[in-house]
CSV table of C-alpha atoms and ligand atoms in Angstrom, one decimal:
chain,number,residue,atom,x,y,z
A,33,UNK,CA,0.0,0.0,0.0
A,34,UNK,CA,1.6,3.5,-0.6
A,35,UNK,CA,0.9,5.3,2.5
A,36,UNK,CA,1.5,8.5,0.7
A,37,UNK,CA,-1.6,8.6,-1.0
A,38,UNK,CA,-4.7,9.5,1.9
A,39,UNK,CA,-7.7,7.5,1.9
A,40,UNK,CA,-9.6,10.8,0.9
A,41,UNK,CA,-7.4,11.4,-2.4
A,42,UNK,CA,-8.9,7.6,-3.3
A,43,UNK,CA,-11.9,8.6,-2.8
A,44,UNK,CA,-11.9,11.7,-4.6
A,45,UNK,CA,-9.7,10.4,-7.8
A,46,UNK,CA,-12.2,7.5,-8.6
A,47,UNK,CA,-15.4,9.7,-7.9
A,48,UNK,CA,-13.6,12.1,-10.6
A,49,UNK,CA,-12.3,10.0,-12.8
A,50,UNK,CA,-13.9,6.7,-12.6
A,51,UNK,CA,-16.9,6.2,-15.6
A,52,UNK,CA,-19.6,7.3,-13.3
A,53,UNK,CA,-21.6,3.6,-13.9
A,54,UNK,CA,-20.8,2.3,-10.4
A,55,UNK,CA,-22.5,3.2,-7.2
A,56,UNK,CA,-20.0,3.4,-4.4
A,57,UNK,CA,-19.8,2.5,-0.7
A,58,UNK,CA,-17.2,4.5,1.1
A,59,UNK,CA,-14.6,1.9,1.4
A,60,UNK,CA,-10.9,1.5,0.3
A,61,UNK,CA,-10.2,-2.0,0.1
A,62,UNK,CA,-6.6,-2.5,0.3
A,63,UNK,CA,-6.0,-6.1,1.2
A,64,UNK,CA,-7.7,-9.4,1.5
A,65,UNK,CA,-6.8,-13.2,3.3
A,66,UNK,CA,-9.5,-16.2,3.0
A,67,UNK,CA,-13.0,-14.4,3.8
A,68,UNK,CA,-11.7,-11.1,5.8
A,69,UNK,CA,-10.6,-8.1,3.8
A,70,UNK,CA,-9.3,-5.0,4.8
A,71,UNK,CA,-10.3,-1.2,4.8
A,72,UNK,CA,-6.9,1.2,4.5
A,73,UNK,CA,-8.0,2.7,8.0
A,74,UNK,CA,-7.5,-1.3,9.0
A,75,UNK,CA,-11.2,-1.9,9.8
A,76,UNK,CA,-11.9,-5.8,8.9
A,77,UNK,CA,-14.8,-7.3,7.3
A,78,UNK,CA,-16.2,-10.6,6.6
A,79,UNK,CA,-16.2,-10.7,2.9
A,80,UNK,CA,-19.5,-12.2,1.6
A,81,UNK,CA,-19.4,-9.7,-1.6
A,82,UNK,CA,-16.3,-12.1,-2.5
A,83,UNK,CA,-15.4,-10.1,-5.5
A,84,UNK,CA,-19.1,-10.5,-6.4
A,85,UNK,CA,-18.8,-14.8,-6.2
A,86,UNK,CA,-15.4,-14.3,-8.4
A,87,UNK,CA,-13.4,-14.9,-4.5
A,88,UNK,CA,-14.5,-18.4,-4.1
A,89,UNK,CA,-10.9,-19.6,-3.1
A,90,UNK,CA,-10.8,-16.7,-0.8
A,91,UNK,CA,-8.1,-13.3,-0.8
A,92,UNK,CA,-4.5,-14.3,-1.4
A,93,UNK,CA,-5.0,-17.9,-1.6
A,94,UNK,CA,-1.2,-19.9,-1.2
A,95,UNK,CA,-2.0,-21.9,-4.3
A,96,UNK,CA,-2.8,-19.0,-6.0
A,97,UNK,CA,-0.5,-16.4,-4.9
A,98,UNK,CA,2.2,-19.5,-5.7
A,99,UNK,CA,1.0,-20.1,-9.2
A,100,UNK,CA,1.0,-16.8,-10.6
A,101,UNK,CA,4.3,-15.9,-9.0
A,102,UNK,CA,6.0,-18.9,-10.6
A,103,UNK,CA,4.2,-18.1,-13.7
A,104,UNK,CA,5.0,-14.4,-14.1
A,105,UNK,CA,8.4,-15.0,-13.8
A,106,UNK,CA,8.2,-17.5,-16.7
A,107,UNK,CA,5.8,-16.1,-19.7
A,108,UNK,CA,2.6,-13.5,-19.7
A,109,UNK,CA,1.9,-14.1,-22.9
A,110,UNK,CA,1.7,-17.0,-25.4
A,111,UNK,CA,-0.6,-16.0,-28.3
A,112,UNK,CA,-3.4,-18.6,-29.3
A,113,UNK,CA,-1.8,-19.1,-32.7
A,114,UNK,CA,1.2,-21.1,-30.9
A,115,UNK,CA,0.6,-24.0,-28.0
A,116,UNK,CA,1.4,-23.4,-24.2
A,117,UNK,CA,2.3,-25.7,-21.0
A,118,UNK,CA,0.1,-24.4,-18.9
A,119,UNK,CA,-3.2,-23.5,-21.4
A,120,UNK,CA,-3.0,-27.5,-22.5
A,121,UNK,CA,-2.9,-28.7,-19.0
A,122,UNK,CA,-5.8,-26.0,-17.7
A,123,UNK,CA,-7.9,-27.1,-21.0
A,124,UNK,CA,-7.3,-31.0,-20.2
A,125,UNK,CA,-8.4,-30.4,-16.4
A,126,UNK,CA,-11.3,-28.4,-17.5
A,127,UNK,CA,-12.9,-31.0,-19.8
A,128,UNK,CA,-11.8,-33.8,-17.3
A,129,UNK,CA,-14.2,-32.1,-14.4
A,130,UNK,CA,-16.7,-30.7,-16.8
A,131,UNK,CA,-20.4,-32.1,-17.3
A,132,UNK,CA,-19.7,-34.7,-19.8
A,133,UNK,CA,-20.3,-34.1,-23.5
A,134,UNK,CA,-18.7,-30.9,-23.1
A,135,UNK,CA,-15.0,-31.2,-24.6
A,136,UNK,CA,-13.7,-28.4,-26.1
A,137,UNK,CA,-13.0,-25.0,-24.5
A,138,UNK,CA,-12.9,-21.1,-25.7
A,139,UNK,CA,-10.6,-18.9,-23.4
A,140,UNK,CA,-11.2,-15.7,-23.1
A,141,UNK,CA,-10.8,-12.6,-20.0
A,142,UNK,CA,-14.6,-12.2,-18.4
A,143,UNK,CA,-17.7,-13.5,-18.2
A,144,UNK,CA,-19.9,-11.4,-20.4
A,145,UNK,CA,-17.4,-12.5,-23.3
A,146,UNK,CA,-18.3,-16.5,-22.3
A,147,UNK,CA,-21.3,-15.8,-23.1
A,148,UNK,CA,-20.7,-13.1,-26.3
A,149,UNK,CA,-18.9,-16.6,-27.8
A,150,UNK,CA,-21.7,-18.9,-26.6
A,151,UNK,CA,-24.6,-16.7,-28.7
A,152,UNK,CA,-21.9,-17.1,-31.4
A,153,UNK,CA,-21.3,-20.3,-31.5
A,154,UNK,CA,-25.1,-21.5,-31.1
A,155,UNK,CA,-25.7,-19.3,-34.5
A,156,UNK,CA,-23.1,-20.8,-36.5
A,157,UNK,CA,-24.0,-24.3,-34.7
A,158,UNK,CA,-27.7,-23.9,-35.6
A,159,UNK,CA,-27.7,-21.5,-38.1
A,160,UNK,CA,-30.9,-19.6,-36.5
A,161,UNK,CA,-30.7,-16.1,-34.5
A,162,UNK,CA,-33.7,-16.2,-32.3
A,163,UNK,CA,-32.5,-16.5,-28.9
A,164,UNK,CA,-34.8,-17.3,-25.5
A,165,UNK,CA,-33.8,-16.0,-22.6
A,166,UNK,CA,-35.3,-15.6,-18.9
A,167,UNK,CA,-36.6,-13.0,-17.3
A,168,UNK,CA,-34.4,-11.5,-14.5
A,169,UNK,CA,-31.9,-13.4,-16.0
A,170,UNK,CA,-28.5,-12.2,-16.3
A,171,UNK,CA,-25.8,-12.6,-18.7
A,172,UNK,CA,-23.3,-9.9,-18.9
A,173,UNK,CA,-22.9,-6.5,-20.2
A,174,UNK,CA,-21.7,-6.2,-23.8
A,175,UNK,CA,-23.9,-6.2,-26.6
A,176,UNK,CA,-24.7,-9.8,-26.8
A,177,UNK,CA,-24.9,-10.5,-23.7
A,178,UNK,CA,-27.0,-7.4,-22.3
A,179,UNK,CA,-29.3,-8.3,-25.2
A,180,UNK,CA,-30.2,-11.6,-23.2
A,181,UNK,CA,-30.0,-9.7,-19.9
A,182,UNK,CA,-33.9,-9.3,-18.5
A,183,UNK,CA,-33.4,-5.6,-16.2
A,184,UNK,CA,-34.8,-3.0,-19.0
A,185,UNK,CA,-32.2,-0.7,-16.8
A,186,UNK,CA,-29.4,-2.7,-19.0
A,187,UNK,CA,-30.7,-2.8,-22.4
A,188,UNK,CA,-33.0,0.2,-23.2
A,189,UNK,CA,-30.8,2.9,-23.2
A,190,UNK,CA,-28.6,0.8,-25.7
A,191,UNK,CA,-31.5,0.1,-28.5
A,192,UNK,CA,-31.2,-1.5,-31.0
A,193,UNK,CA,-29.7,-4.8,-29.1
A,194,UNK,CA,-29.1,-7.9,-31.2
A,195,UNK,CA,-32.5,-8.9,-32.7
A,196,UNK,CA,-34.5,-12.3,-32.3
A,197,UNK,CA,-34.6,-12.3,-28.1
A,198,UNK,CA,-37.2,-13.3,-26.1
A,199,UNK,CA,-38.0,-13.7,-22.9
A,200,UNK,CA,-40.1,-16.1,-20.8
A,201,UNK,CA,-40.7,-16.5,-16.9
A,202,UNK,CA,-38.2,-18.5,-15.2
A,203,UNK,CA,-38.9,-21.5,-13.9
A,204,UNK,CA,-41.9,-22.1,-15.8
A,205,UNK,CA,-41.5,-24.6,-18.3
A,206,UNK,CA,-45.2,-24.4,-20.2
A,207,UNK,CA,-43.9,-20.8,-21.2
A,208,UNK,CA,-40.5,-22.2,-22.3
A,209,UNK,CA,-42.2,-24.7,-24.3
A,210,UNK,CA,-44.2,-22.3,-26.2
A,211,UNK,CA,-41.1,-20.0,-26.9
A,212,UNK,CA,-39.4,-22.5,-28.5
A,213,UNK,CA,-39.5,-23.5,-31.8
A,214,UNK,CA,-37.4,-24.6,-35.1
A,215,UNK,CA,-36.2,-21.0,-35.6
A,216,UNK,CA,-34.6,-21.2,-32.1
A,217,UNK,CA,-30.9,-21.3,-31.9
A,218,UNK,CA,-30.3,-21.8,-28.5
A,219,UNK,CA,-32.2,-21.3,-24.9
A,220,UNK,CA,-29.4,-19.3,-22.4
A,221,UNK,CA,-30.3,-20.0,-18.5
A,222,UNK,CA,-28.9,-19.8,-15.4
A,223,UNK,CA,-29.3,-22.7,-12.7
A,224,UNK,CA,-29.9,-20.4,-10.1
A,225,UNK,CA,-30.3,-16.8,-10.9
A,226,UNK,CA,-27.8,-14.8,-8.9
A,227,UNK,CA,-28.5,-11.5,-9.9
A,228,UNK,CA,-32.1,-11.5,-10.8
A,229,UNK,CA,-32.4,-12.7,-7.0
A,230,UNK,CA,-31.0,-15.7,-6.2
A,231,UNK,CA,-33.4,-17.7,-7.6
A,232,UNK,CA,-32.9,-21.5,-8.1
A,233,UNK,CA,-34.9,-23.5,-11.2
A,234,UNK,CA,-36.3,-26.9,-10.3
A,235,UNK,CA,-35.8,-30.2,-11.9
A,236,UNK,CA,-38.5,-30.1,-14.3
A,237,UNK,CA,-38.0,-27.0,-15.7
A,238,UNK,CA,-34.4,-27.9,-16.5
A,239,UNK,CA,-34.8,-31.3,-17.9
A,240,UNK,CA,-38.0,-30.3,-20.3
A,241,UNK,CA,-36.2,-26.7,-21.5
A,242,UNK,CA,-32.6,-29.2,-22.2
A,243,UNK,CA,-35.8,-32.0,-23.7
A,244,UNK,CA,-37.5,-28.8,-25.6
A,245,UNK,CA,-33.6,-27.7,-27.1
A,246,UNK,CA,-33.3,-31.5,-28.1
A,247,UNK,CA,-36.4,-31.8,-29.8
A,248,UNK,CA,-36.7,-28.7,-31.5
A,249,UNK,CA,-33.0,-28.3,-32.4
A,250,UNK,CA,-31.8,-26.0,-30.2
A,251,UNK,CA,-28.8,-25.4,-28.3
A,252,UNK,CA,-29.3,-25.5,-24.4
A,253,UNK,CA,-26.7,-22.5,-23.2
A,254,UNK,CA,-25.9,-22.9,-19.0
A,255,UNK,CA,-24.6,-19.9,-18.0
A,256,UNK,CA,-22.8,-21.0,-14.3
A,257,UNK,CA,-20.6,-18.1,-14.3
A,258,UNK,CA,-21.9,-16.9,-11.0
A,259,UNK,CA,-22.7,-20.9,-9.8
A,260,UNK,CA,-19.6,-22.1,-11.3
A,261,UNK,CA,-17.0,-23.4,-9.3
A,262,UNK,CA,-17.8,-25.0,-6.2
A,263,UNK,CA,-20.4,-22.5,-5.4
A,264,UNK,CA,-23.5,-24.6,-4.8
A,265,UNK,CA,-22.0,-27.9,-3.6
A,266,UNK,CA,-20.3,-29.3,-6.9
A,267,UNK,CA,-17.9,-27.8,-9.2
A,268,UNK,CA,-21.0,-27.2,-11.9
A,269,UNK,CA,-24.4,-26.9,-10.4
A,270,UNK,CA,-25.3,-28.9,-13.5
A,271,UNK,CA,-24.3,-31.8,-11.8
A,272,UNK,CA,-27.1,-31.9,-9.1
A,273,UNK,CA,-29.5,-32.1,-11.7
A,274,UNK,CA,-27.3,-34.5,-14.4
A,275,UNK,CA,-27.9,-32.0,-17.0
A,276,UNK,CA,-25.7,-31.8,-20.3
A,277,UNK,CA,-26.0,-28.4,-21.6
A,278,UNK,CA,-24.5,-27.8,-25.3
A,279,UNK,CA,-22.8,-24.9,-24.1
A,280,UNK,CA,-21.7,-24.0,-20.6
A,281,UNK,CA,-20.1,-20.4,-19.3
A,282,UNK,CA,-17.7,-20.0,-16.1
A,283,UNK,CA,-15.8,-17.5,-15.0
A,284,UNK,CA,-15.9,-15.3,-12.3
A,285,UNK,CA,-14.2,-17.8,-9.8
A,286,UNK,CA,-12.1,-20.0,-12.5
A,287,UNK,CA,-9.0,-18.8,-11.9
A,288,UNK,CA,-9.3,-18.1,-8.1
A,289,UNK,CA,-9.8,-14.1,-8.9
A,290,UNK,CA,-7.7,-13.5,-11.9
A,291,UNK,CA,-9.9,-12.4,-14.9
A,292,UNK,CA,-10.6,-15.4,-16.9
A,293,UNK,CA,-14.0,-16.8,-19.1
A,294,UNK,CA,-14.4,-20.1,-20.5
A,295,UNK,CA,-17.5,-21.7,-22.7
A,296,UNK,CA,-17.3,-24.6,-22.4
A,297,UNK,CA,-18.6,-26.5,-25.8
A,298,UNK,CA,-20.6,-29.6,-26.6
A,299,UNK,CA,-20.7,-32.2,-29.6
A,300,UNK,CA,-24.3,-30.9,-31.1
A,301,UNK,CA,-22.5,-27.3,-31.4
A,302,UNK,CA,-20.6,-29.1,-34.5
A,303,UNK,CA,-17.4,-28.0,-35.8
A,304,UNK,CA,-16.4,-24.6,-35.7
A,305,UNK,CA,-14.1,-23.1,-38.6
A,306,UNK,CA,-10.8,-21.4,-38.3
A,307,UNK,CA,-11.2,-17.7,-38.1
A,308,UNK,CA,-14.1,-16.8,-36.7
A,309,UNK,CA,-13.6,-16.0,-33.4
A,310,UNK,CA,-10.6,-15.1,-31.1
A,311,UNK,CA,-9.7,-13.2,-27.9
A,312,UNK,CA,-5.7,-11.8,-27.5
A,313,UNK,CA,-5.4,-12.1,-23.5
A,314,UNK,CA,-7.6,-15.4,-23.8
A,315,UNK,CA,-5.7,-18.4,-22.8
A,316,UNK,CA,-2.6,-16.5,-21.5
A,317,UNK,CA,-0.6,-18.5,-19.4
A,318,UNK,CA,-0.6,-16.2,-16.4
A,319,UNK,CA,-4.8,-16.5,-16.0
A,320,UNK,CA,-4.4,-20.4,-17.1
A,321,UNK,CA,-1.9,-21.2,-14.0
A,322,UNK,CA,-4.4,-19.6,-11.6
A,323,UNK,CA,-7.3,-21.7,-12.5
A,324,UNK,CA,-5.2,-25.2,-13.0
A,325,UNK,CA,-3.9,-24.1,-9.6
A,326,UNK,CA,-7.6,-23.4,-8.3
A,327,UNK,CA,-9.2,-26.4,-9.9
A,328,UNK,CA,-6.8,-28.4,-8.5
A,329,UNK,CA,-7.1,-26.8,-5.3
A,330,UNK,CA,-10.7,-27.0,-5.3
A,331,UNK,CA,-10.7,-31.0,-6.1
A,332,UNK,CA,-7.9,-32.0,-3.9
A,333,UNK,CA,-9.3,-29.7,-0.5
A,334,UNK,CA,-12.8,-30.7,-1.6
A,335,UNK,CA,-14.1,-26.9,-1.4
A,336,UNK,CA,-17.6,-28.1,-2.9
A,337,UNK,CA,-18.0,-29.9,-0.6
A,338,UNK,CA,-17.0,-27.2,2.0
A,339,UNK,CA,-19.6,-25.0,0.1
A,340,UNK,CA,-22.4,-27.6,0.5
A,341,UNK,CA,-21.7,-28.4,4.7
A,342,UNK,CA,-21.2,-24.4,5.2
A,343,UNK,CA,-24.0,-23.6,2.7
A,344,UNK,CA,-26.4,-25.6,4.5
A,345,UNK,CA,-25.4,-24.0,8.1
A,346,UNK,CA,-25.7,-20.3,7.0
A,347,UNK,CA,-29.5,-21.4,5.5
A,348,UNK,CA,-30.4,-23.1,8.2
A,349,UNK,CA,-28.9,-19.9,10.6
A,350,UNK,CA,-30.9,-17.4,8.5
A,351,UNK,CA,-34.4,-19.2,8.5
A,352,UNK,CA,-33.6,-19.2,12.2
A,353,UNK,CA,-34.0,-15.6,12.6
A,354,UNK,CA,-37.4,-14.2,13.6
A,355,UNK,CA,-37.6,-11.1,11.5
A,356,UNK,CA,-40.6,-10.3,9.9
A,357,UNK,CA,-38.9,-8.4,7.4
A,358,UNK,CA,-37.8,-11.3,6.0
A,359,UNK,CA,-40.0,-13.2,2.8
A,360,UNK,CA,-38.2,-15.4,2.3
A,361,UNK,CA,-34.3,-17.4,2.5
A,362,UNK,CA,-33.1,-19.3,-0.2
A,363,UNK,CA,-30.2,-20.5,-2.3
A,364,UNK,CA,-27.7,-23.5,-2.5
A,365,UNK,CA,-24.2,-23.9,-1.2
A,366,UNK,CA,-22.8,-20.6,-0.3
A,367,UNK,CA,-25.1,-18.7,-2.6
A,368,UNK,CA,-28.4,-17.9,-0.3
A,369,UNK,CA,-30.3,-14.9,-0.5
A,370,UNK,CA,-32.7,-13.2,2.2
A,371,UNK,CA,-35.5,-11.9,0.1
A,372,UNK,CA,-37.1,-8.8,2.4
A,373,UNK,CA,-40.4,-7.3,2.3
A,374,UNK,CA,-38.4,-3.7,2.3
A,375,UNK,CA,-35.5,-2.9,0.0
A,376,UNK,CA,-32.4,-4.3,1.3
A,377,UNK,CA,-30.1,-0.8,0.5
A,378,UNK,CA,-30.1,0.4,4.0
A,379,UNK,CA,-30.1,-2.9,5.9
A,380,UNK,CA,-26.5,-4.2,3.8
A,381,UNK,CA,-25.2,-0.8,4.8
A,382,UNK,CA,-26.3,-1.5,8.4
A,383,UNK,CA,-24.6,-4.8,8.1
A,384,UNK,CA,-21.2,-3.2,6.6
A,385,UNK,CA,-21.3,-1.7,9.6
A,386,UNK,CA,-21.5,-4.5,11.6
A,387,UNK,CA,-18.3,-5.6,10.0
A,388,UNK,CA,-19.9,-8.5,7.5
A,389,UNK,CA,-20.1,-7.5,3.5
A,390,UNK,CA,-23.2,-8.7,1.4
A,391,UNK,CA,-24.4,-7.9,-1.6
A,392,UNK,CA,-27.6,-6.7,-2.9
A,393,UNK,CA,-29.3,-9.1,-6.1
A,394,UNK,CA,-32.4,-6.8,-7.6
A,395,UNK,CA,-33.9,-3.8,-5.0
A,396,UNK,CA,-35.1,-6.3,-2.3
A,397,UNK,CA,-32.7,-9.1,-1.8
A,398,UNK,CA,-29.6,-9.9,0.2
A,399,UNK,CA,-26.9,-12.1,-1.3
A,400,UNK,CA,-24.5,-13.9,0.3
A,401,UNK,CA,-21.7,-14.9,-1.9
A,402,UNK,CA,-18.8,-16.0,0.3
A,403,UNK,CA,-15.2,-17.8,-0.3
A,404,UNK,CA,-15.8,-21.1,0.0
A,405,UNK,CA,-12.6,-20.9,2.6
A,406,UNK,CA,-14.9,-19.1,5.3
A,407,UNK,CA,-14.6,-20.5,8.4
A,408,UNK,CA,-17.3,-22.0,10.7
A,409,UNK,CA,-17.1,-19.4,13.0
A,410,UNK,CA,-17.5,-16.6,10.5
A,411,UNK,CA,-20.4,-18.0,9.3
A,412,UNK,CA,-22.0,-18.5,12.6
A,413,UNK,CA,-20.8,-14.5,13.1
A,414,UNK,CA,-22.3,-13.4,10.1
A,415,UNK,CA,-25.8,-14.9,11.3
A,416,UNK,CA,-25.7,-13.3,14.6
A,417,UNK,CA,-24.9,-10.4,12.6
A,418,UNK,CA,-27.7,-10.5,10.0
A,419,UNK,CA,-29.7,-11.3,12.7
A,420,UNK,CA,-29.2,-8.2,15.0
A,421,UNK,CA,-29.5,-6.1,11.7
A,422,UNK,CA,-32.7,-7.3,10.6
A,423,UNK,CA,-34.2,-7.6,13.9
B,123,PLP,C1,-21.3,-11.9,-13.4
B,123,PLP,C2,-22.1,-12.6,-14.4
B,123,PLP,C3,-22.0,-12.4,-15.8
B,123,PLP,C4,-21.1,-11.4,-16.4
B,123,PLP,O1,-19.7,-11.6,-16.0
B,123,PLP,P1,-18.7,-10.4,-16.2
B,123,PLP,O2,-17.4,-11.1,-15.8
B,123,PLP,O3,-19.0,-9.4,-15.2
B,123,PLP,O4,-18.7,-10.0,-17.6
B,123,PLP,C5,-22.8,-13.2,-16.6
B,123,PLP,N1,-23.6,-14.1,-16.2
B,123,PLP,C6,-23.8,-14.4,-14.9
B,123,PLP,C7,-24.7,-15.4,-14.4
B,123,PLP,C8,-23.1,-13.6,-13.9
B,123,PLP,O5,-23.3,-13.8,-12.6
């Protein structure tokens, strides 16, 4: 940290200069370790924003911190037009863990661009445009991707978005079967909704919209970038249900918080020629050592498992709390939401206070998006914290 620049200079620089699209809170994060992270005045929080769910591993994880050290002092950069140690190795670990069916692998630096390549692939797969989406679904921020993102908020002011998107209710398949048909190229869902309100699909709905994609020819897009990862008990949250999605997006917590995307790609996209897509930073070797280092990690200290114990714990903690502000709690693993009957602005700022960071998912919703590192007892304190808050 260079103690010569004061907290309010921070502050005031990225309130000047930063785009003006992100709402602020007034803290200067300086420096993380597992699930506590650190304000430059030295005040310490319980991290449950986790980078947004990209922190999974938690701050400065050893494997992590090890990884990119080694690799930095080897090679950044290894262009996708020549081969690389570390890309073949993440690729091969990728595919081995995957949902099976799924076995090849576009690179690339976020998780808005997974999905940019995912719309693209399904059109050249399929070679249809129309596009179904859910509502309060979302997908990312570029023009692909915000054109399958429900919140009008997103799209509108950028009109005219890529054409041929719809939009039906999630979790109701009898709308998803009328929505598709033989123009569609591909249905994009998430397994639970993490923005739109943590909101988890059932069963049925899954199976007959990847049973709908089979029979009418379309491609069945899983977008896990915010489940991904150990999140919700497994490494995919695919796997609870069995489902074998044509294409599947990760990446916030891939490479245990380095930038990094992946879609992931199945045999019914078909072949896809030379040329037609690429990414310069995708694949370098510096974002593929962190995630072979995390999936690794993540297998051999069994942090979905972690995710599903802790998970369960921090659900059963909030339903204990008699609040009747509180609608509802839900989620899987450690991705729970408390949906309140109020909007949840002032109570998260109440609970930053408190000394536990959440985030907000929609206007009335809490979400809870830990490292899957967190400790028992920091879970147990963020309980007793969310309690008194919403008490
Ligand atoms: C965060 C997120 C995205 C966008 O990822 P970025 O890295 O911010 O572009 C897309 N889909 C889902 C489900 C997400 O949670």
């Amino acid at each position: 940290m260079n103690t010569e620049v004061t907290r309010d200079q921070i502050m005031a620089w990225e309130d000047q200069h930063e785009s003006g699209v992100y709402g602020k809170q007034p803290l200067v994060l300086v420096r993380g370790a597992g699930a506590r992270i650190w304000d430059m005045d030295g005040t310490e929080y319980i991290d449950c924003v986790g980078g947004h769910g990209a922190a999974a591993m938690g701050h400065a994880h050893p494997a992590v911190v090890v990884a990119v050290q080694a690799q930095a002092e080897r090679l950044f950069l290894a262009p996708n037009g020549f081969f690389n140690d570390m890309r073949a190795q993440l690729l091969a670990e990728l595919v081995k863990v995957a949902p099976s069916g799924l076995d090849r692998v576009f690179l690339c630096n976020s998780g808005t661009e997974a999905v940019e390549a995912a719309l693209k692939f399904a059109r050249l797969g399929t070679g249809r445009t129309k596009i179904i989406s859910t509502m309060r679904g979302f997908h990312g921020r570029t023009m692909g991707s915000v054109s399958t993102t429900w919140r009008k908020e997103y799209r509108q002011p950028f009109e005219p978005l890529i054409p041929d998107v719809g939009f039906v209710p999630f979790d109701r398949l009898e709308r998803m079967e009328k929505a598709v048909d033989d123009a569609t190229a591909a249905v994009i869902i998430e397994v639970i909704q993490g923005e739109g309100g943590v909101n988890p699909a059932s069963a049925e709905f899954l199976h007959g919209t990847q049973a709908l994609c089979h029979e009418r020819g379309a491609l069945l897009i899983v977008d896990e970038i915010q489940t991904g990862i150990g999140r919700t008990g497994k490494l995919f949250a695919c796997e609870h249900f069995g489902l074998e999605p044509d294409l599947l997006t990760v990446a916030k917590s891939l490479a245990g918080g380095v930038p990094i995307g992946a879609t992931l790609i199945g045999t019914r996209v078909g072949e896809i020629p030379g040329h037609v897509h690429g990414s310069t930073f995708g694949g370098n070797p510096l974002s593929c050592a962190a995630a072979l280092a995390t999936l690794q990690t993540m297998v051999a200290d069994r942090l979905p498992e972690r995710a599903a114990t802790l998970g369960e714990r921090l659900l059963d903690g909030f339903r204990s709390i008699d609040a009747p502000v509180i609608r509802e709690v839900r989620g899987k693993g450690l991705m729970v939401g408390i949906e309140l009957r109020e909007r949840s602005g002032g109570y998260l700022a109440a609970l930053a206070e408190q000394g536990v960071l959440a985030l907000p998912a929609g206007s009335t919703v809490m979400r809870f998006l830990p490292p899957l590192v967190i400790t028992e007892a920091d879970i147990d304190t963020v309980i007793a914290k969310v309690g008194l808050v919403l008490a």
